[in-house]
Coordinates of C-alpha atoms in Angstrom, one line a residue:
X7 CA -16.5 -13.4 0.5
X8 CA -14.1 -14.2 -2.3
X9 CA -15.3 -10.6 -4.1
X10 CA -14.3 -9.0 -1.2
X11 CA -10.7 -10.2 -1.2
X12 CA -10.5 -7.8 -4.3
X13 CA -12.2 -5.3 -2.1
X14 CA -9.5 -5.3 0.7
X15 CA -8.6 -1.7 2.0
X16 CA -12.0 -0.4 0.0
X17 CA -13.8 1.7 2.2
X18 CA -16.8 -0.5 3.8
X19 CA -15.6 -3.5 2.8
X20 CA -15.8 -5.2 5.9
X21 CA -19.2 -3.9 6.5
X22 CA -20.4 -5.1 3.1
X23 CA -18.8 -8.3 4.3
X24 CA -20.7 -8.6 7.6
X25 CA -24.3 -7.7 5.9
X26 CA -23.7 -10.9 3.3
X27 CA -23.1 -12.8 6.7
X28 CA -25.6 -12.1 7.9
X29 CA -27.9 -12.2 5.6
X30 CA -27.0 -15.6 4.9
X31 CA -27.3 -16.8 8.5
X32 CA -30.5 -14.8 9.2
X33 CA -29.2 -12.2 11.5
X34 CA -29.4 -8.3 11.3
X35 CA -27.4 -7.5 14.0
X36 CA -23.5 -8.4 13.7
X37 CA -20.5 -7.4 15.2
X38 CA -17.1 -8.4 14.0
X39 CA -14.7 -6.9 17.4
X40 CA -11.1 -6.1 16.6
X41 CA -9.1 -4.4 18.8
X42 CA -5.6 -4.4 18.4
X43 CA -3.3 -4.4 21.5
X44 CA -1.8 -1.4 22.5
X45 CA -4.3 1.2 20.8
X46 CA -6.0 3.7 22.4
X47 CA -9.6 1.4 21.0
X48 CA -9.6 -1.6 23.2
X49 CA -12.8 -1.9 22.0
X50 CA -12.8 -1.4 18.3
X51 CA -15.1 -3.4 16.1
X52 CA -16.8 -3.4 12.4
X53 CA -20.7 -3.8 13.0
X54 CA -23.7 -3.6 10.3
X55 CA -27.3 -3.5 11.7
X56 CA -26.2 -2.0 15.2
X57 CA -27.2 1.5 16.4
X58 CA -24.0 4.2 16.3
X59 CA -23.4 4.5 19.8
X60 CA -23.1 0.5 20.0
X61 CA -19.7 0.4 21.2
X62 CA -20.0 3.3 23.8
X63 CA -22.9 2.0 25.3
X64 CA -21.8 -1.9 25.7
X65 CA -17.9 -0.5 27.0
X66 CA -20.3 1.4 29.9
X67 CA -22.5 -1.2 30.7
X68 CA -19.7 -4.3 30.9
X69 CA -16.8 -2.0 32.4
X70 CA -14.5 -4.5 31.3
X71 CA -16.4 -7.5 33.0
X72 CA -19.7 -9.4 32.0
X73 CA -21.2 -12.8 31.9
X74 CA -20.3 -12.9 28.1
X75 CA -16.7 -11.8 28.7
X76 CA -16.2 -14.3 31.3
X77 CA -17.5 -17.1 29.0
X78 CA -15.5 -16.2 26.0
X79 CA -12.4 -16.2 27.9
X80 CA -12.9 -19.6 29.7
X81 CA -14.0 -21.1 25.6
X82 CA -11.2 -19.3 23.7
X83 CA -8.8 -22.4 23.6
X84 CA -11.4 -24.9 22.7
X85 CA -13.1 -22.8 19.8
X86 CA -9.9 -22.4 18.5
X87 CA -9.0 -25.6 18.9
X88 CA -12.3 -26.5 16.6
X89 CA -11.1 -23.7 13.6
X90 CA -12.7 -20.5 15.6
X91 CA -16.0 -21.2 16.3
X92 CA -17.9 -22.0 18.7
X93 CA -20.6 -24.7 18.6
X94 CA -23.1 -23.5 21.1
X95 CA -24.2 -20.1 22.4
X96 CA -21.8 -19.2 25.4
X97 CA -25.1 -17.9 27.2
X98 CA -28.1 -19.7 26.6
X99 CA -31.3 -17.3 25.9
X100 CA -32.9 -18.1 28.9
X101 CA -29.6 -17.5 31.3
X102 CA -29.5 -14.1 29.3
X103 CA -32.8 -12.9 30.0
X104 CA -32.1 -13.4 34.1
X105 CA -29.3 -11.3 34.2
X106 CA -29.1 -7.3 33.9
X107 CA -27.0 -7.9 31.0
X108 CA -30.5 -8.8 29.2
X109 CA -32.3 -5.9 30.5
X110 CA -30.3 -3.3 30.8
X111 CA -28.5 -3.8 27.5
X112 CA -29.6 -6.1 25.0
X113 CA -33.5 -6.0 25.3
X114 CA -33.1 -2.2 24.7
X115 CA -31.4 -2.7 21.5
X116 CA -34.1 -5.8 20.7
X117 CA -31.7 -8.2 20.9
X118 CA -33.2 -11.6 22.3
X119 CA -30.4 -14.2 21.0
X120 CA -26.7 -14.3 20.6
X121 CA -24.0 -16.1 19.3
X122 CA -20.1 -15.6 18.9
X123 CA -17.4 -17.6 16.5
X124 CA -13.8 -16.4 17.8
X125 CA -11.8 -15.7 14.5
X126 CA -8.3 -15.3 15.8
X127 CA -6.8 -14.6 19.1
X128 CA -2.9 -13.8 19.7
X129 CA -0.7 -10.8 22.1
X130 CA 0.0 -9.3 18.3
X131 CA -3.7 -9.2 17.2
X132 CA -5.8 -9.8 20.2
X133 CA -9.2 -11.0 20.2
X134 CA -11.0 -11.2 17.0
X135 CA -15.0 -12.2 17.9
X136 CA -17.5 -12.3 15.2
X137 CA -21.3 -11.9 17.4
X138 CA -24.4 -12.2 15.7
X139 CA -27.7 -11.0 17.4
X140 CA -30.9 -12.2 16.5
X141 CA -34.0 -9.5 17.3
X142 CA -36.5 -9.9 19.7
X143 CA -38.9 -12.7 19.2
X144 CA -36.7 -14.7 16.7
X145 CA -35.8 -18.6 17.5
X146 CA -32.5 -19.7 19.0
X147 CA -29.8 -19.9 16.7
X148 CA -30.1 -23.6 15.0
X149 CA -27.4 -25.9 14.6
X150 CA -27.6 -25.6 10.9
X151 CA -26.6 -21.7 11.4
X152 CA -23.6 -22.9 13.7
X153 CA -22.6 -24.7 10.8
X154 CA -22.0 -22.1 8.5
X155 CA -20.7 -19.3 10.9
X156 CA -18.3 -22.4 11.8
X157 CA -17.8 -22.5 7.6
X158 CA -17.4 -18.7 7.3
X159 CA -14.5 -17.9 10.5
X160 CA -11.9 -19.4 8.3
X161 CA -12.6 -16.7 5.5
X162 CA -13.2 -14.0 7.8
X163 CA -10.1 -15.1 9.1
X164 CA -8.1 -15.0 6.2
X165 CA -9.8 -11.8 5.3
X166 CA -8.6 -10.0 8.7
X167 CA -5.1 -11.2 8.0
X168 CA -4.8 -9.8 4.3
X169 CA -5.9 -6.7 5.3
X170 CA -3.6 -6.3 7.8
X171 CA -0.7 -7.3 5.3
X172 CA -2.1 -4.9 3.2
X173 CA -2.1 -1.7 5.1
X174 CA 1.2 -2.7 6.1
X175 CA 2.4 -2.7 2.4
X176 CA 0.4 1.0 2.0
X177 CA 2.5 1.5 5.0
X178 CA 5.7 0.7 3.4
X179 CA 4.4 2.8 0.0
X180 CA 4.0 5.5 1.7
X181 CA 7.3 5.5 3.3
X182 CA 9.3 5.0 0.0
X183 CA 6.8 7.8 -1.8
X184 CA 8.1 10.3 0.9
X185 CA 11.9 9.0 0.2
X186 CA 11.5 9.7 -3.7
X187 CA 9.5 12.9 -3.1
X188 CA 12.7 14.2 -1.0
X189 CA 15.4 13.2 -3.4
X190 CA 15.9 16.4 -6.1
X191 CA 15.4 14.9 -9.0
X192 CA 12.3 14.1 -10.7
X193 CA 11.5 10.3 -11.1
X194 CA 8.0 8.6 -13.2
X195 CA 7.7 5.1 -14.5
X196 CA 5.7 4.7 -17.3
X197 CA 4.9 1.4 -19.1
X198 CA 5.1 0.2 -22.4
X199 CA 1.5 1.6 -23.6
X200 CA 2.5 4.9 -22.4
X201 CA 0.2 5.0 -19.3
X202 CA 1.6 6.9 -16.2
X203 CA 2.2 4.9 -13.3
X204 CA 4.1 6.8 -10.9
X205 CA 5.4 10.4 -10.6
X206 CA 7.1 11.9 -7.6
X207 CA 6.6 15.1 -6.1
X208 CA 9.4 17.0 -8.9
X209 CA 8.3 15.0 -11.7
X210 CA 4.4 16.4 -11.3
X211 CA 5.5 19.9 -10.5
X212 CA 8.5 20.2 -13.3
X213 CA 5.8 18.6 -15.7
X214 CA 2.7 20.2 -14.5
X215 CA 1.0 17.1 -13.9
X216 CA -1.9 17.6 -11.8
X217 CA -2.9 13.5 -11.5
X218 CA -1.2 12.3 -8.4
X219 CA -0.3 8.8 -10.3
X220 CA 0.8 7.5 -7.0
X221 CA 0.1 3.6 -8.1
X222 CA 3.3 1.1 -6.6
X223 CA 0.3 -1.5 -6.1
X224 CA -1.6 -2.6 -8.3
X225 CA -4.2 -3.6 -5.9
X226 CA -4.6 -0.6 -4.9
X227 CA -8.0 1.4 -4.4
X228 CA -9.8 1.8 -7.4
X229 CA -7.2 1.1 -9.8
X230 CA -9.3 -0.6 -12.1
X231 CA -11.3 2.1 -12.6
X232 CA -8.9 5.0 -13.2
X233 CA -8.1 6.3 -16.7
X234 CA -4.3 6.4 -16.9
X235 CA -2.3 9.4 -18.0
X236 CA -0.7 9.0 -21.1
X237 CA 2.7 10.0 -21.5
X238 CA 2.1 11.5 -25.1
X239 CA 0.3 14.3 -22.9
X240 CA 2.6 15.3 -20.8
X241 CA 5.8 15.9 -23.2
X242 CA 5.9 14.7 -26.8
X243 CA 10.2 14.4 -26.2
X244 CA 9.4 11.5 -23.8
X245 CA 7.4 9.1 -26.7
X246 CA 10.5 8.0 -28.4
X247 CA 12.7 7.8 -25.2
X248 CA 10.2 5.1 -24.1
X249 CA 10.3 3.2 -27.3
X250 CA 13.6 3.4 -27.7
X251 CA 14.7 2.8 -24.0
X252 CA 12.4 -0.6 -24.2
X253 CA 13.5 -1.8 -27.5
X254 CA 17.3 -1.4 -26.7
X255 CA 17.4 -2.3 -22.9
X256 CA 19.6 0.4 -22.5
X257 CA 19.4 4.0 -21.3
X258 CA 18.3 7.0 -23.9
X259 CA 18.6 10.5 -23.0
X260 CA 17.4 13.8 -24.3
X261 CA 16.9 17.5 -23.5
X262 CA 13.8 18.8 -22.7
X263 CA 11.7 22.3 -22.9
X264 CA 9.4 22.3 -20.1
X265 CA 5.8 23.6 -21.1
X266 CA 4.8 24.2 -17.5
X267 CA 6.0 27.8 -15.5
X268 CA 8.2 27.2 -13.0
X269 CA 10.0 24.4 -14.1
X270 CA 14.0 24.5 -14.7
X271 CA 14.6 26.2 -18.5
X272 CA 16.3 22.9 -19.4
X273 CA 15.4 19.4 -18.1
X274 CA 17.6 15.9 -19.0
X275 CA 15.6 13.3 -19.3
X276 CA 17.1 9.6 -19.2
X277 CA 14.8 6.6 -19.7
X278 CA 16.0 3.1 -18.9
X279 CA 14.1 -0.4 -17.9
X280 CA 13.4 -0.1 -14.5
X281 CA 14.7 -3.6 -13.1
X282 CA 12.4 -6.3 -10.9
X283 CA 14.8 -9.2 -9.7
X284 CA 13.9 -8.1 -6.1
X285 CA 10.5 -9.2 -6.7
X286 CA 8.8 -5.7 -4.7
X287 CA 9.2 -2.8 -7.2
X288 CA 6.4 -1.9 -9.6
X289 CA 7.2 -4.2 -12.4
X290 CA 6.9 -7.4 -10.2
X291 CA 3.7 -5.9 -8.4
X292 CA 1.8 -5.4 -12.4
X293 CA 3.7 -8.0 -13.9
X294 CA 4.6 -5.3 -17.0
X295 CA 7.7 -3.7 -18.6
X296 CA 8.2 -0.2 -17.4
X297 CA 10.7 2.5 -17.8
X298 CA 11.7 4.6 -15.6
X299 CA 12.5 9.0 -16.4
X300 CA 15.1 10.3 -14.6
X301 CA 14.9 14.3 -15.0
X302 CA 17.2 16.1 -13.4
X303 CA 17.7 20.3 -14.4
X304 CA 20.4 20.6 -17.3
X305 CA 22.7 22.7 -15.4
X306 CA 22.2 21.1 -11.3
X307 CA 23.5 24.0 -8.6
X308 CA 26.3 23.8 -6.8
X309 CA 27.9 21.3 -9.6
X310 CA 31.6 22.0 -8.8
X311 CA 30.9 21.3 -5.0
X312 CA 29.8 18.3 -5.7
X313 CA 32.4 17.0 -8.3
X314 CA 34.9 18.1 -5.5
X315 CA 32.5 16.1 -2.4
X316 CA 32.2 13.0 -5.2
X317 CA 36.2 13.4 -5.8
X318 CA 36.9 12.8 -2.5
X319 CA 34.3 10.0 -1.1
X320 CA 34.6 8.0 -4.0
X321 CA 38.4 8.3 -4.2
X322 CA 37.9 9.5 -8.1
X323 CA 40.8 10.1 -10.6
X324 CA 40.3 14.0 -12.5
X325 CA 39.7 12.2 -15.3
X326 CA 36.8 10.4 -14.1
X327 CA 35.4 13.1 -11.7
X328 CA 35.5 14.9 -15.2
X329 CA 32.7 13.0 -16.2
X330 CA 29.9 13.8 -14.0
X331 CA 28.9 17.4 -14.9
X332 CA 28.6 15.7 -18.4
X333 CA 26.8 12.9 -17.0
X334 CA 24.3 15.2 -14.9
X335 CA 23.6 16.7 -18.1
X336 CA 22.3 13.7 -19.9
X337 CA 24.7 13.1 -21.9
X338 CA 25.8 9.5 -24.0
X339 CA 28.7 7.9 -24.0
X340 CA 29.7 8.9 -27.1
X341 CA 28.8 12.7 -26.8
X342 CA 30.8 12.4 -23.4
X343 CA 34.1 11.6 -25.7
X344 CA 33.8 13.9 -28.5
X345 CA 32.9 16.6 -25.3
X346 CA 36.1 15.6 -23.6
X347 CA 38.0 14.8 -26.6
X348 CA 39.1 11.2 -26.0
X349 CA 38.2 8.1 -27.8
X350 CA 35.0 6.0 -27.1
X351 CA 37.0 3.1 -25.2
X352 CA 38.7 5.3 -22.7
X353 CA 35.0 7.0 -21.8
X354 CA 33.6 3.2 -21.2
X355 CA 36.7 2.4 -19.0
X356 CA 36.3 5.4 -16.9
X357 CA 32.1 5.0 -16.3
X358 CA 32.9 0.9 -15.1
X359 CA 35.5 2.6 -13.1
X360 CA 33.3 5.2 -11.6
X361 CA 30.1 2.6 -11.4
X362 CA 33.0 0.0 -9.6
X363 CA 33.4 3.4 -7.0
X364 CA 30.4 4.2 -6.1
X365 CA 28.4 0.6 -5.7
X366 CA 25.9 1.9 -8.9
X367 CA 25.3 -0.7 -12.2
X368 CA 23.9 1.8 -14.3
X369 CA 24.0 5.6 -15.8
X370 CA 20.5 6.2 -14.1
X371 CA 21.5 4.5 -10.8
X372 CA 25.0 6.6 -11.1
X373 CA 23.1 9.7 -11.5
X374 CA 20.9 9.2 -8.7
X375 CA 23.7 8.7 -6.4
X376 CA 25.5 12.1 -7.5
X377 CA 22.7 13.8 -6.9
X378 CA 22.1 13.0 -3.4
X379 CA 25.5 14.4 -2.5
X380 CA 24.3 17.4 -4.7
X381 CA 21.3 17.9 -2.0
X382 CA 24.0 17.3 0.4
X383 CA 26.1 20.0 -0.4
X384 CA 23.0 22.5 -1.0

């Protein structure tokens, strides 16, 4: 049960976790129901050793009220009460066999014995019931196999509630994926080995990168097993820029010549250490430096628009609106002055001024932020 924590949104990982239980307890029927409230499933459940139409058949036959269900409800607060499981069978073998239940149901699936260990219950999560069958002509469950299923609810437990955190994190992924795919620039992070570990949906189609890369966690699905794009293959400009950018702590630019048709003629490219303090970004989640490549097109359209639109949200002085086209381009402080003709102090002033402005801490961040008004006025 502990390998399977490292298996969490895996496909059949709850499955492969139901045949170890039961293979430890000595059932080959069980049944792990899950429904969450307010789904169209009321019903949904994991199962291993069941037929396929399980679910379909036992919704028909109960109709939302049998023996079992009637039990479970009146035991609920006590088996939770005792960790999640229950310490007896809520219908004995013998009671099971009078009833249609038995005959109609169970006995045609060879199912002679049952027992059921409530993992959680709540209005968020509803009722979590882990049933194990035995077949027909095994022994009642003995008190040695309540034992463990009473040992095992906790993990199952914990196991149900990770997942959940998980696909809410994928959730949240996915989300912020969609936001960088829409902004128009390209954006990758890449780590200090070189290795790929995210690209959005410019980056891959300015660079011709065919590998998604689309790794924010590194628990995600088989990412142990994935060989990691280097970025040595994709543009040999963008080696140094990562050594460089690391070394320093500071952001390096160059121009680039895409290799790939289709891409913009020129692309700036401006690598800086991509910051954690939050805790949540990429570096946290692999516990690695990265970088992160901002590419935007040398020469972005509608670029006097947006120095006027900038101008006037930001409350900028000529001199400072000035700077943007320059800084769109890539450009470095110094190559800003000799471009504008002013000394290297006065170009420093004006960039705290204009990162003061707009709320940014950073050429990259500032760049980000003019190019969403750029998409704005396109």
């Amino acid at each position: 049960m502990a390998e399977s924590l490292e298996a969490l949104g895996e496909p059949g990982m709850v499955e492969r976790l139901l045949r170890r239980l039961g293979e430890a307890l000595g059932s080959h029927k069980v049944v792990l129901f899950c429904p969450l409230p307010g789904s169209d499933d009321p019903l949904a459940a994991y199962q291993w050793g069941m037929p396929d139409d399980f679910l379909a058949r036992y919704a028909n036959l109960i109709q939302g009220c049998d023996a079992w269900s009637e039990a479970l409800e009146r035991q609920q607060g006590a088996a939770l009460a005792r960790g999640g499981s229950l310490s007896q069978q809520l219908v004995s073998t013998p009671a099971l066999r009078r009833g249609a239940f038995y005959a109609d149901y169970l006995r045609p699936l060879g199912i002679d014995a049952m027992v059921n260990s409530i993992v959680e219950t709540s209005p968020e999560v509803g009722m979590h019931v882990l049933a194990m069958y035995n077949d027909l002509g095994q022994s009642e469950f003995t008190p040695e196999q309540f034992a463990r299923l009473r040992a095992a609810t906790p993990w199952v437990r914990s196991l149900m509630r990770a997942q959940r955190r998980l696909q809410q994190a994928q959730r949240h992924t996915s989300a912020l994926e969609r936001t960088l795919d829409q902004l128009p620039l390209g954006v990758m992070h890449v780590n200090r080995r070189g290795e790929l570990r995210y690209l959005n949906e410019h980056a891959r189609a300015w660079l011709g990168i065919e590998d998604a890369c689309r790794i924010l966690l590194r628990s995600a699905t088989g990412w142990q097993a994935r060989q990691p794009q280097q970025l040595a293959q994709i543009h040999p400009a963008l080696v140094p820029l990562l050594g460089a950018s690391l070394s320093t702590q500071t952001p390096v630019s160059a121009r680039l010549q895409p290799q790939h048709p289709g891409a913009p003629a020129t692309l700036v490219a401006l690598a800086a250490p991509l910051r954690s303090s939050s805790g949540t970004g990429p570096a946290h989640a692999t516990g690695e430096a990265l970088a992160q490549f901002i590419l935007v097109p040398e020469t972005p359209p509608h670029a006097g628009a947006t120095v006027s639109v900038c101008s006037a949200l930001y409350g900028l002085t000529p001199a400072e609106a000035a700077l943007l086209p320059l800084l769109l381009q890539g450009m470095t402080p110094r190559e800003m002055a000799d471009t504008r003709q002013v000394k290297m102090p006065t170009v420093r002033s004006q960039l705290a001024s204009l990162y003061a402005k707009t709320g940014t801490r950073g050429q990259a961040e500032l760049a980000q932020r003019v190019l969403r008004v750029a998409a704005l006025v396109a």
